[in-house]
């Protein structure tokens, strides 16, 4: 496995190695990321994983400085997972000057997480477009855990004619249902025990919708109240159309319930797709 930090070296190394499958990450890798690498291996002859903590997607007062940086351990895991290249550019390589051209995402980027993290998806879309231009992959794999991010990147790639196929990776969960996330490492012992409540509430909403309940507002508010009663600060808990991310309508065929809430200092997000006829969220791997 090569570890490369310069764009020119990466481009040279990628010559003649198609199809290339790409997994962009911010490092501090866990089993969720490794499942994306495994998926990439099924698509590409050469698997590139980038590790870059992107300053453009952090707002003032967010955790850019404290975001866990674990490069050595990440590389060890990627080697074992069969990645071919780890691309680890520094800020001076990827953002050598203030980034004046930025990708302006569509209005949906101002809803859900975007309403609580202004500019976040502009920063994500800008860095992802730069990475796609640098790596020029045939496939790029993104996790469904960041459902809104996946939606926005799909739209960007489609509307800007980026010649890469976006592949969606399933969320990986701990046995108690908590979706794996780099930010779970911020949770103390008591918070970690409480954290699966977000998943349990999403699952309750999913089951209620599948059993025919259509008072979406009541379902959202019951789930948000349960979290609030247990000390969470809820940003949103929302049923949406799975394809457009517009607020759910009773006739929609495929829905997704998304939530974001803070437990102590840690902001957790999660979601579950809701498809008629599918009794359990089979899309989620439990480790
Ligand atoms: O999902 C992430 O880890 C980041 O948002 C991404 C896609 C690597 C862009 O910085």
mmCIF file of C-alpha atoms and ligand atoms in Angstrom:
data_model
loop_
_atom_site.group_PDB
_atom_site.id
_atom_site.type_symbol
_atom_site.label_atom_id
_atom_site.label_comp_id
_atom_site.label_asym_id
_atom_site.label_seq_id
_atom_site.Cartn_x
_atom_site.Cartn_y
_atom_site.Cartn_z
ATOM 1 C CA UNK A 1 0.000 0.000 0.000
ATOM 2 C CA UNK A 2 1.348 3.415 -0.979
ATOM 3 C CA UNK A 3 0.927 6.458 1.252
ATOM 4 C CA UNK A 4 0.969 9.573 -0.889
ATOM 5 C CA UNK A 5 0.547 13.189 0.123
ATOM 6 C CA UNK A 6 1.321 15.048 -3.123
ATOM 7 C CA UNK A 7 -1.279 15.451 -5.891
ATOM 8 C CA UNK A 8 1.313 15.046 -8.673
ATOM 9 C CA UNK A 9 2.652 11.794 -7.179
ATOM 10 C CA UNK A 10 -0.872 10.423 -6.808
ATOM 11 C CA UNK A 11 -1.723 11.217 -10.438
ATOM 12 C CA UNK A 12 1.464 9.515 -11.617
ATOM 13 C CA UNK A 13 0.777 6.425 -9.499
ATOM 14 C CA UNK A 14 -2.798 6.119 -10.805
ATOM 15 C CA UNK A 15 -1.766 5.920 -14.465
ATOM 16 C CA UNK A 16 -2.977 2.681 -16.079
ATOM 17 C CA UNK A 17 -4.710 1.364 -12.941
ATOM 18 C CA UNK A 18 -8.388 1.675 -13.906
ATOM 19 C CA UNK A 19 -11.026 1.081 -12.700
ATOM 20 C CA UNK A 20 -10.255 3.248 -9.692
ATOM 21 C CA UNK A 21 -12.615 3.139 -6.692
ATOM 22 C CA UNK A 22 -12.317 5.991 -4.214
ATOM 23 C CA UNK A 23 -13.345 6.332 -0.560
ATOM 24 C CA UNK A 24 -12.985 9.890 0.804
ATOM 25 C CA UNK A 25 -12.686 10.081 4.605
ATOM 26 C CA UNK A 26 -11.563 12.389 7.371
ATOM 27 C CA UNK A 27 -9.686 9.536 9.074
ATOM 28 C CA UNK A 28 -10.160 8.100 12.582
ATOM 29 C CA UNK A 29 -11.391 5.052 10.760
ATOM 30 C CA UNK A 30 -13.843 2.508 12.161
ATOM 31 C CA UNK A 31 -15.653 -0.565 10.838
ATOM 32 C CA UNK A 32 -18.088 1.679 8.918
ATOM 33 C CA UNK A 33 -15.230 3.110 6.842
ATOM 34 C CA UNK A 34 -13.693 -0.335 6.371
ATOM 35 C CA UNK A 35 -17.023 -1.600 4.997
ATOM 36 C CA UNK A 36 -16.842 1.232 2.423
ATOM 37 C CA UNK A 37 -13.300 0.128 1.511
ATOM 38 C CA UNK A 38 -14.560 -3.449 1.116
ATOM 39 C CA UNK A 39 -17.304 -2.148 -1.180
ATOM 40 C CA UNK A 40 -14.727 -0.155 -3.155
ATOM 41 C CA UNK A 41 -12.663 -3.312 -3.598
ATOM 42 C CA UNK A 42 -15.647 -4.946 -5.303
ATOM 43 C CA UNK A 43 -15.768 -2.070 -7.821
ATOM 44 C CA UNK A 44 -12.182 -1.059 -8.497
ATOM 45 C CA UNK A 45 -8.894 -2.637 -9.441
ATOM 46 C CA UNK A 46 -7.200 0.151 -7.521
ATOM 47 C CA UNK A 47 -8.719 1.407 -4.251
ATOM 48 C CA UNK A 48 -7.769 4.912 -3.128
ATOM 49 C CA UNK A 49 -8.735 6.159 0.350
ATOM 50 C CA UNK A 50 -8.208 9.824 1.175
ATOM 51 C CA UNK A 51 -7.691 11.088 4.701
ATOM 52 C CA UNK A 52 -8.161 14.833 5.016
ATOM 53 C CA UNK A 53 -9.809 16.735 7.867
ATOM 54 C CA UNK A 54 -11.483 19.372 5.733
ATOM 55 C CA UNK A 55 -11.475 22.804 7.403
ATOM 56 C CA UNK A 56 -14.045 24.117 4.886
ATOM 57 C CA UNK A 57 -16.826 21.989 6.375
ATOM 58 C CA UNK A 58 -16.363 22.999 10.025
ATOM 59 C CA UNK A 59 -18.132 26.090 11.340
ATOM 60 C CA UNK A 60 -16.833 28.468 14.001
ATOM 61 C CA UNK A 61 -16.980 26.774 17.408
ATOM 62 C CA UNK A 62 -17.100 23.275 15.885
ATOM 63 C CA UNK A 63 -14.574 20.502 16.547
ATOM 64 C CA UNK A 64 -11.987 21.096 13.776
ATOM 65 C CA UNK A 65 -9.066 21.425 16.219
ATOM 66 C CA UNK A 66 -10.072 18.466 18.379
ATOM 67 C CA UNK A 67 -11.249 16.170 15.546
ATOM 68 C CA UNK A 68 -9.411 12.858 16.199
ATOM 69 C CA UNK A 69 -6.344 12.432 14.001
ATOM 70 C CA UNK A 70 -5.054 8.837 14.041
ATOM 71 C CA UNK A 71 -3.069 8.507 10.806
ATOM 72 C CA UNK A 72 -0.762 5.663 11.823
ATOM 73 C CA UNK A 73 -3.578 3.431 13.080
ATOM 74 C CA UNK A 74 -5.738 4.394 10.060
ATOM 75 C CA UNK A 75 -2.983 3.283 7.666
ATOM 76 C CA UNK A 76 -2.555 0.023 9.556
ATOM 77 C CA UNK A 77 -6.281 -0.701 9.207
ATOM 78 C CA UNK A 78 -6.334 0.296 5.540
ATOM 79 C CA UNK A 79 -3.404 -1.969 4.739
ATOM 80 C CA UNK A 80 -5.262 -4.890 6.368
ATOM 81 C CA UNK A 81 -8.452 -3.939 4.503
ATOM 82 C CA UNK A 82 -6.671 -4.114 1.156
ATOM 83 C CA UNK A 83 -6.529 -0.439 0.133
ATOM 84 C CA UNK A 84 -3.929 0.244 -2.564
ATOM 85 C CA UNK A 85 -3.279 3.932 -1.983
ATOM 86 C CA UNK A 86 -3.857 6.218 1.009
ATOM 87 C CA UNK A 87 -3.936 9.851 -0.102
ATOM 88 C CA UNK A 88 -3.068 12.077 2.866
ATOM 89 C CA UNK A 89 -2.627 15.626 1.590
ATOM 90 C CA UNK A 90 -1.889 18.376 4.075
ATOM 91 C CA UNK A 91 -3.862 21.618 4.058
ATOM 92 C CA UNK A 92 -0.954 23.253 2.203
ATOM 93 C CA UNK A 93 -1.372 20.724 -0.628
ATOM 94 C CA UNK A 94 -5.160 20.746 -0.964
ATOM 95 C CA UNK A 95 -5.921 24.319 0.092
ATOM 96 C CA UNK A 96 -2.668 26.213 -0.560
ATOM 97 C CA UNK A 97 -4.546 29.523 -0.800
ATOM 98 C CA UNK A 98 -7.982 30.653 0.386
ATOM 99 C CA UNK A 99 -10.537 28.650 -1.608
ATOM 100 C CA UNK A 100 -12.320 31.387 -3.563
ATOM 101 C CA UNK A 101 -14.292 29.136 -5.912
ATOM 102 C CA UNK A 102 -16.745 27.088 -3.908
ATOM 103 C CA UNK A 103 -19.574 24.770 -4.890
ATOM 104 C CA UNK A 104 -22.952 26.296 -4.001
ATOM 105 C CA UNK A 105 -25.233 23.363 -3.208
ATOM 106 C CA UNK A 106 -29.011 23.447 -3.841
ATOM 107 C CA UNK A 107 -31.465 24.816 -1.227
ATOM 108 C CA UNK A 108 -31.971 21.380 0.391
ATOM 109 C CA UNK A 109 -28.450 21.909 1.812
ATOM 110 C CA UNK A 110 -29.938 24.615 4.033
ATOM 111 C CA UNK A 111 -32.355 22.148 5.677
ATOM 112 C CA UNK A 112 -31.822 19.334 8.229
ATOM 113 C CA UNK A 113 -28.097 19.412 9.192
ATOM 114 C CA UNK A 114 -27.554 22.427 6.958
ATOM 115 C CA UNK A 115 -29.950 24.499 9.091
ATOM 116 C CA UNK A 116 -27.726 23.872 12.134
ATOM 117 C CA UNK A 117 -24.355 23.932 10.353
ATOM 118 C CA UNK A 118 -24.480 26.886 7.941
ATOM 119 C CA UNK A 119 -22.002 26.476 5.081
ATOM 120 C CA UNK A 120 -21.234 22.854 6.020
ATOM 121 C CA UNK A 121 -22.418 21.313 2.758
ATOM 122 C CA UNK A 122 -20.740 24.043 0.690
ATOM 123 C CA UNK A 123 -17.482 22.983 2.361
ATOM 124 C CA UNK A 124 -18.196 19.280 1.835
ATOM 125 C CA UNK A 125 -19.198 19.706 -1.824
ATOM 126 C CA UNK A 126 -16.176 21.903 -2.575
ATOM 127 C CA UNK A 127 -13.632 19.486 -1.112
ATOM 128 C CA UNK A 128 -15.345 16.430 -2.593
ATOM 129 C CA UNK A 129 -15.328 18.022 -6.058
ATOM 130 C CA UNK A 130 -11.625 18.850 -5.659
ATOM 131 C CA UNK A 131 -10.881 15.265 -4.553
ATOM 132 C CA UNK A 132 -12.908 13.832 -7.448
ATOM 133 C CA UNK A 133 -10.959 16.067 -9.854
ATOM 134 C CA UNK A 134 -7.656 14.938 -8.357
ATOM 135 C CA UNK A 135 -8.359 11.192 -8.120
ATOM 136 C CA UNK A 136 -10.684 10.994 -11.153
ATOM 137 C CA UNK A 137 -12.179 7.735 -9.905
ATOM 138 C CA UNK A 138 -14.549 5.503 -11.834
ATOM 139 C CA UNK A 139 -16.446 4.886 -8.574
ATOM 140 C CA UNK A 140 -16.678 6.901 -5.354
ATOM 141 C CA UNK A 141 -18.162 5.330 -2.228
ATOM 142 C CA UNK A 142 -20.045 7.357 0.419
ATOM 143 C CA UNK A 143 -21.857 6.054 3.517
ATOM 144 C CA UNK A 144 -25.620 6.314 3.962
ATOM 145 C CA UNK A 145 -24.968 7.303 7.565
ATOM 146 C CA UNK A 146 -24.472 10.837 6.156
ATOM 147 C CA UNK A 147 -27.669 10.584 4.135
ATOM 148 C CA UNK A 148 -28.018 14.282 3.338
ATOM 149 C CA UNK A 149 -24.349 14.468 2.308
ATOM 150 C CA UNK A 150 -24.838 11.486 -0.011
ATOM 151 C CA UNK A 151 -27.919 13.158 -1.525
ATOM 152 C CA UNK A 152 -26.046 16.428 -2.168
ATOM 153 C CA UNK A 153 -22.981 14.703 -3.637
ATOM 154 C CA UNK A 154 -25.159 12.631 -5.951
ATOM 155 C CA UNK A 155 -26.869 15.813 -7.151
ATOM 156 C CA UNK A 156 -23.517 17.576 -7.630
ATOM 157 C CA UNK A 157 -22.031 14.716 -9.647
ATOM 158 C CA UNK A 158 -25.172 14.505 -11.787
ATOM 159 C CA UNK A 159 -25.582 18.240 -12.398
ATOM 160 C CA UNK A 160 -21.885 18.987 -12.946
ATOM 161 C CA UNK A 161 -21.333 15.907 -15.145
ATOM 162 C CA UNK A 162 -18.569 14.501 -12.981
ATOM 163 C CA UNK A 163 -17.604 11.202 -14.658
ATOM 164 C CA UNK A 164 -17.738 9.052 -11.518
ATOM 165 C CA UNK A 165 -20.408 6.624 -10.357
ATOM 166 C CA UNK A 166 -21.505 7.246 -6.775
ATOM 167 C CA UNK A 167 -21.885 4.064 -4.729
ATOM 168 C CA UNK A 168 -23.819 4.147 -1.432
ATOM 169 C CA UNK A 169 -22.509 2.140 1.533
ATOM 170 C CA UNK A 170 -24.779 0.856 4.287
ATOM 171 C CA UNK A 171 -24.564 2.182 7.825
ATOM 172 C CA UNK A 172 -22.677 -0.063 10.231
ATOM 173 C CA UNK A 173 -24.039 -0.242 13.782
ATOM 174 C CA UNK A 174 -22.851 -1.467 17.141
ATOM 175 C CA UNK A 175 -24.861 -4.369 18.587
ATOM 176 C CA UNK A 176 -27.052 -1.915 20.550
ATOM 177 C CA UNK A 177 -27.953 -0.033 17.370
ATOM 178 C CA UNK A 178 -25.660 2.994 17.648
ATOM 179 C CA UNK A 179 -24.420 3.978 14.194
ATOM 180 C CA UNK A 180 -20.623 3.918 14.072
ATOM 181 C CA UNK A 181 -19.131 7.399 13.824
ATOM 182 C CA UNK A 182 -15.754 8.954 14.523
ATOM 183 C CA UNK A 183 -17.513 11.331 16.910
ATOM 184 C CA UNK A 184 -18.706 8.422 19.134
ATOM 185 C CA UNK A 185 -15.241 8.599 20.696
ATOM 186 C CA UNK A 186 -16.298 11.906 22.330
ATOM 187 C CA UNK A 187 -18.993 10.115 24.403
ATOM 188 C CA UNK A 188 -18.273 9.332 28.052
ATOM 189 C CA UNK A 189 -19.434 6.016 29.519
ATOM 190 C CA UNK A 190 -22.902 7.236 30.554
ATOM 191 C CA UNK A 191 -23.450 9.024 27.241
ATOM 192 C CA UNK A 192 -22.373 5.933 25.290
ATOM 193 C CA UNK A 193 -25.009 3.892 27.178
ATOM 194 C CA UNK A 194 -27.657 6.517 26.350
ATOM 195 C CA UNK A 195 -26.611 7.068 22.709
ATOM 196 C CA UNK A 196 -28.612 4.194 21.065
ATOM 197 C CA UNK A 197 -31.839 6.005 22.057
ATOM 198 C CA UNK A 198 -31.557 8.006 18.831
ATOM 199 C CA UNK A 199 -31.587 4.803 16.776
ATOM 200 C CA UNK A 200 -34.412 3.315 18.880
ATOM 201 C CA UNK A 201 -36.588 6.358 18.218
ATOM 202 C CA UNK A 202 -35.893 6.262 14.481
ATOM 203 C CA UNK A 203 -36.788 2.575 14.529
ATOM 204 C CA UNK A 204 -40.065 3.313 16.365
ATOM 205 C CA UNK A 205 -40.960 5.889 13.706
ATOM 206 C CA UNK A 206 -40.036 3.463 10.936
ATOM 207 C CA UNK A 207 -42.216 0.696 12.393
ATOM 208 C CA UNK A 208 -45.140 3.094 12.920
ATOM 209 C CA UNK A 209 -44.994 4.272 9.299
ATOM 210 C CA UNK A 210 -44.767 0.699 8.036
ATOM 211 C CA UNK A 211 -47.799 -0.224 10.136
ATOM 212 C CA UNK A 212 -49.789 2.470 8.324
ATOM 213 C CA UNK A 213 -49.552 5.551 10.559
ATOM 214 C CA UNK A 214 -49.588 8.701 8.482
ATOM 215 C CA UNK A 215 -49.607 11.476 11.098
ATOM 216 C CA UNK A 216 -45.957 12.219 10.390
ATOM 217 C CA UNK A 217 -45.835 15.336 12.572
ATOM 218 C CA UNK A 218 -47.080 13.368 15.600
ATOM 219 C CA UNK A 219 -44.488 10.624 15.033
ATOM 220 C CA UNK A 220 -41.669 13.166 14.684
ATOM 221 C CA UNK A 221 -42.719 15.056 17.764
ATOM 222 C CA UNK A 222 -43.111 11.895 19.939
ATOM 223 C CA UNK A 223 -39.583 10.789 19.010
ATOM 224 C CA UNK A 224 -38.097 14.247 19.601
ATOM 225 C CA UNK A 225 -39.891 14.482 22.972
ATOM 226 C CA UNK A 226 -38.536 11.130 24.122
ATOM 227 C CA UNK A 227 -34.995 12.290 23.338
ATOM 228 C CA UNK A 228 -35.527 15.668 25.034
ATOM 229 C CA UNK A 229 -36.947 13.954 28.143
ATOM 230 C CA UNK A 230 -33.710 11.986 28.401
ATOM 231 C CA UNK A 231 -31.475 15.030 28.259
ATOM 232 C CA UNK A 232 -30.824 15.325 24.519
ATOM 233 C CA UNK A 233 -30.860 18.644 22.708
ATOM 234 C CA UNK A 234 -32.680 17.782 19.502
ATOM 235 C CA UNK A 235 -31.732 19.628 16.297
ATOM 236 C CA UNK A 236 -34.296 17.819 14.163
ATOM 237 C CA UNK A 237 -36.177 14.592 13.787
ATOM 238 C CA UNK A 238 -37.784 14.531 10.377
ATOM 239 C CA UNK A 239 -39.537 12.193 7.956
ATOM 240 C CA UNK A 240 -38.546 12.937 4.381
ATOM 241 C CA UNK A 241 -38.987 11.604 0.879
ATOM 242 C CA UNK A 242 -35.978 9.289 0.440
ATOM 243 C CA UNK A 243 -35.203 10.522 -3.080
ATOM 244 C CA UNK A 244 -35.791 14.280 -2.829
ATOM 245 C CA UNK A 245 -35.374 14.857 0.930
ATOM 246 C CA UNK A 246 -38.520 17.009 0.747
ATOM 247 C CA UNK A 247 -40.870 16.659 3.777
ATOM 248 C CA UNK A 248 -42.667 13.309 3.589
ATOM 249 C CA UNK A 249 -46.101 13.151 1.988
ATOM 250 C CA UNK A 250 -48.567 10.327 2.757
ATOM 251 C CA UNK A 251 -48.370 8.992 -0.847
ATOM 252 C CA UNK A 252 -44.530 8.807 -0.991
ATOM 253 C CA UNK A 253 -43.244 5.329 -1.877
ATOM 254 C CA UNK A 254 -39.848 5.553 -0.166
ATOM 255 C CA UNK A 255 -39.204 7.563 2.972
ATOM 256 C CA UNK A 256 -36.302 8.160 5.283
ATOM 257 C CA UNK A 257 -36.433 9.297 8.902
ATOM 258 C CA UNK A 258 -33.445 11.404 9.871
ATOM 259 C CA UNK A 259 -32.369 12.714 13.241
ATOM 260 C CA UNK A 260 -29.639 14.878 14.722
ATOM 261 C CA UNK A 261 -29.320 15.582 18.419
ATOM 262 C CA UNK A 262 -26.716 16.531 20.957
ATOM 263 C CA UNK A 263 -25.821 14.381 23.932
ATOM 264 C CA UNK A 264 -23.614 16.476 26.190
ATOM 265 C CA UNK A 265 -21.071 18.038 23.848
ATOM 266 C CA UNK A 266 -21.453 15.392 21.150
ATOM 267 C CA UNK A 267 -23.732 15.851 18.133
ATOM 268 C CA UNK A 268 -24.959 12.534 16.752
ATOM 269 C CA UNK A 269 -26.790 11.960 13.474
ATOM 270 C CA UNK A 270 -28.535 8.881 12.166
ATOM 271 C CA UNK A 271 -31.256 7.830 9.727
ATOM 272 C CA UNK A 272 -33.301 4.841 8.622
ATOM 273 C CA UNK A 273 -34.783 4.255 5.199
ATOM 274 C CA UNK A 274 -38.416 3.170 5.173
ATOM 275 C CA UNK A 275 -39.519 1.041 2.281
ATOM 276 C CA UNK A 276 -42.974 -0.528 2.077
ATOM 277 C CA UNK A 277 -42.814 -4.316 2.376
ATOM 278 C CA UNK A 278 -39.431 -4.262 4.138
ATOM 279 C CA UNK A 279 -40.051 -5.276 7.736
ATOM 280 C CA UNK A 280 -36.641 -4.688 9.240
ATOM 281 C CA UNK A 281 -33.794 -2.348 8.303
ATOM 282 C CA UNK A 282 -31.860 -5.155 6.607
ATOM 283 C CA UNK A 283 -29.585 -2.520 5.111
ATOM 284 C CA UNK A 284 -27.808 -2.061 8.424
ATOM 285 C CA UNK A 285 -24.970 -4.343 9.354
ATOM 286 C CA UNK A 286 -24.633 -5.001 13.071
ATOM 287 C CA UNK A 287 -21.109 -5.577 14.343
HETATM 288 O O1 LIG B 1 -18.000 12.109 5.251
HETATM 289 C C1 LIG B 1 -16.875 12.604 5.455
HETATM 290 O O2 LIG B 1 -16.021 12.020 6.119
HETATM 291 C C2 LIG B 1 -16.534 13.956 4.852
HETATM 292 O O3 LIG B 1 -17.641 14.786 4.852
HETATM 293 C C3 LIG B 1 -15.919 13.854 3.441
HETATM 294 C C4 LIG B 1 -16.897 13.235 2.464
HETATM 295 C C5 LIG B 1 -14.650 13.013 3.494
HETATM 296 C C6 LIG B 1 -15.558 15.243 2.920
HETATM 297 O O4 LIG B 1 -14.637 15.872 3.742
#
